[in-house]
Amino acid sequence: MSMTLEDVELLAFDPPFLGMPAGPCHCGRWEREGEGFVEIFIRVEKERIADVGFLTNIHGEGILCAALCCQTLLEKSVDEARAIDAHDILAVLPPKARTESVQQIAIR
């Protein structure tokens, strides 16, 4: 799935996955002093990612990257989710949206 610039703006300014899902069973957190944090929560049911959510204090690109990650993980099997990397997540962005700062945040 490829996104338009309008899709990217909507995802960044009204992220559907902001917050913790009900009953998360796993989470991952990236944090660097002075830069902020991103924490992603998932709920797994029957070996599939049933719900996702995130918290972050990195505005703009941080919200966009976390929302893209959540969007990519949702409804994947656990094995499919383990195989996803930052390049897979960034691949859905239109070339104009793949800014240097978005790529740096996503690859961390």
Short mmCIF file of C-alpha atoms in Angstrom, two decimals, residues 4-95:
data_model
loop_
_atom_site.label_atom_id
_atom_site.label_comp_id
_atom_site.label_asym_id
_atom_site.label_seq_id
_atom_site.Cartn_x
_atom_site.Cartn_y
_atom_site.Cartn_z
CA THR A 4 -0.49 10.00 -0.67
CA LEU A 5 0.85 13.16 0.96
CA GLU A 6 -2.70 13.82 2.23
CA ASP A 7 -2.74 10.38 3.88
CA VAL A 8 0.59 11.17 5.55
CA GLU A 9 -0.68 14.52 6.86
CA LEU A 10 -3.83 12.93 8.26
CA LEU A 11 -1.83 10.17 9.96
CA ALA A 12 0.59 12.71 11.50
CA PHE A 13 -2.04 15.18 12.71
CA ASP A 14 -4.80 12.77 13.72
CA PRO A 15 -3.05 9.47 14.51
CA PRO A 16 -5.53 6.64 14.98
CA PHE A 17 -3.25 4.60 17.23
CA LEU A 18 -2.38 7.25 19.83
CA GLY A 19 -2.65 5.78 23.32
CA MET A 20 -2.53 2.32 24.82
CA PRO A 21 -4.80 -0.41 23.48
CA ALA A 22 -6.98 -2.33 25.91
CA GLY A 23 -5.05 -5.17 27.53
CA PRO A 24 -1.65 -4.83 25.87
CA CYS A 25 0.53 -7.88 26.36
CA HIS A 26 3.82 -6.59 24.88
CA CYS A 27 5.53 -3.25 24.47
CA GLY A 28 8.75 -1.83 23.16
CA ARG A 29 10.33 1.47 24.08
CA TRP A 30 13.02 3.60 22.49
CA GLU A 31 14.35 6.53 24.49
CA ARG A 32 17.27 8.89 24.22
CA GLU A 33 17.98 11.64 26.72
CA GLY A 34 17.23 15.04 25.25
CA GLU A 35 15.46 13.55 22.20
CA GLY A 36 12.37 11.90 23.68
CA PHE A 37 10.77 8.48 23.62
CA VAL A 38 8.46 6.29 21.57
CA GLU A 39 6.67 3.37 23.18
CA ILE A 40 4.59 0.92 21.13
CA PHE A 41 2.07 -1.45 22.71
CA ILE A 42 0.52 -4.52 21.11
CA ARG A 43 -2.19 -6.96 22.05
CA VAL A 44 -1.87 -10.43 20.56
CA GLU A 45 -4.82 -12.79 20.18
CA LYS A 46 -4.56 -16.18 18.47
CA GLU A 47 -1.01 -15.43 17.22
CA ARG A 48 -2.13 -12.22 15.45
CA ILE A 49 -1.69 -8.59 16.41
CA ALA A 50 -5.24 -7.66 17.38
CA ASP A 51 -4.63 -4.09 18.58
CA VAL A 52 -1.80 -1.58 18.73
CA GLY A 53 -1.11 1.82 20.20
CA PHE A 54 1.71 4.21 20.97
CA LEU A 55 2.84 6.99 23.25
CA THR A 56 5.54 9.50 22.33
CA ASN A 57 6.76 12.95 23.19
CA ILE A 58 8.42 13.46 19.81
CA HIS A 59 6.14 15.72 17.80
CA GLY A 60 5.60 15.61 14.04
CA GLU A 61 7.89 12.94 12.64
CA GLY A 62 7.86 10.93 15.88
CA ILE A 63 4.07 10.69 15.80
CA LEU A 64 4.15 9.84 12.10
CA CYS A 65 6.73 7.06 12.52
CA ALA A 66 4.96 5.53 15.52
CA ALA A 67 1.60 5.63 13.72
CA LEU A 68 3.14 4.05 10.59
CA CYS A 69 4.65 1.30 12.72
CA CYS A 70 1.31 0.60 14.39
CA GLN A 71 -0.50 0.64 11.05
CA THR A 72 2.03 -1.82 9.62
CA LEU A 73 1.82 -4.21 12.59
CA LEU A 74 -1.96 -4.34 12.95
CA GLU A 75 -3.50 -7.70 11.98
CA LYS A 76 -0.13 -9.28 11.12
CA SER A 77 0.80 -12.67 12.48
CA VAL A 78 3.45 -12.66 15.18
CA ASP A 79 5.98 -14.12 12.72
CA GLU A 80 5.13 -11.50 10.07
CA ALA A 81 5.52 -8.74 12.66
CA ARG A 82 8.94 -10.02 13.72
CA ALA A 83 10.14 -9.83 10.10
CA ILE A 84 9.16 -6.16 9.64
CA ASP A 85 11.93 -3.57 9.75
CA ALA A 86 12.08 0.21 9.40
CA HIS A 87 12.54 0.02 5.64
CA ASP A 88 9.26 -1.90 5.30
CA ILE A 89 7.48 0.77 7.32
CA LEU A 90 8.98 3.66 5.34
CA ALA A 91 8.21 1.98 2.00
CA VAL A 92 4.55 3.01 2.19
CA LEU A 93 5.46 6.71 2.28
CA PRO A 94 5.51 8.74 -0.92
CA PRO A 95 9.08 9.82 -1.81
#
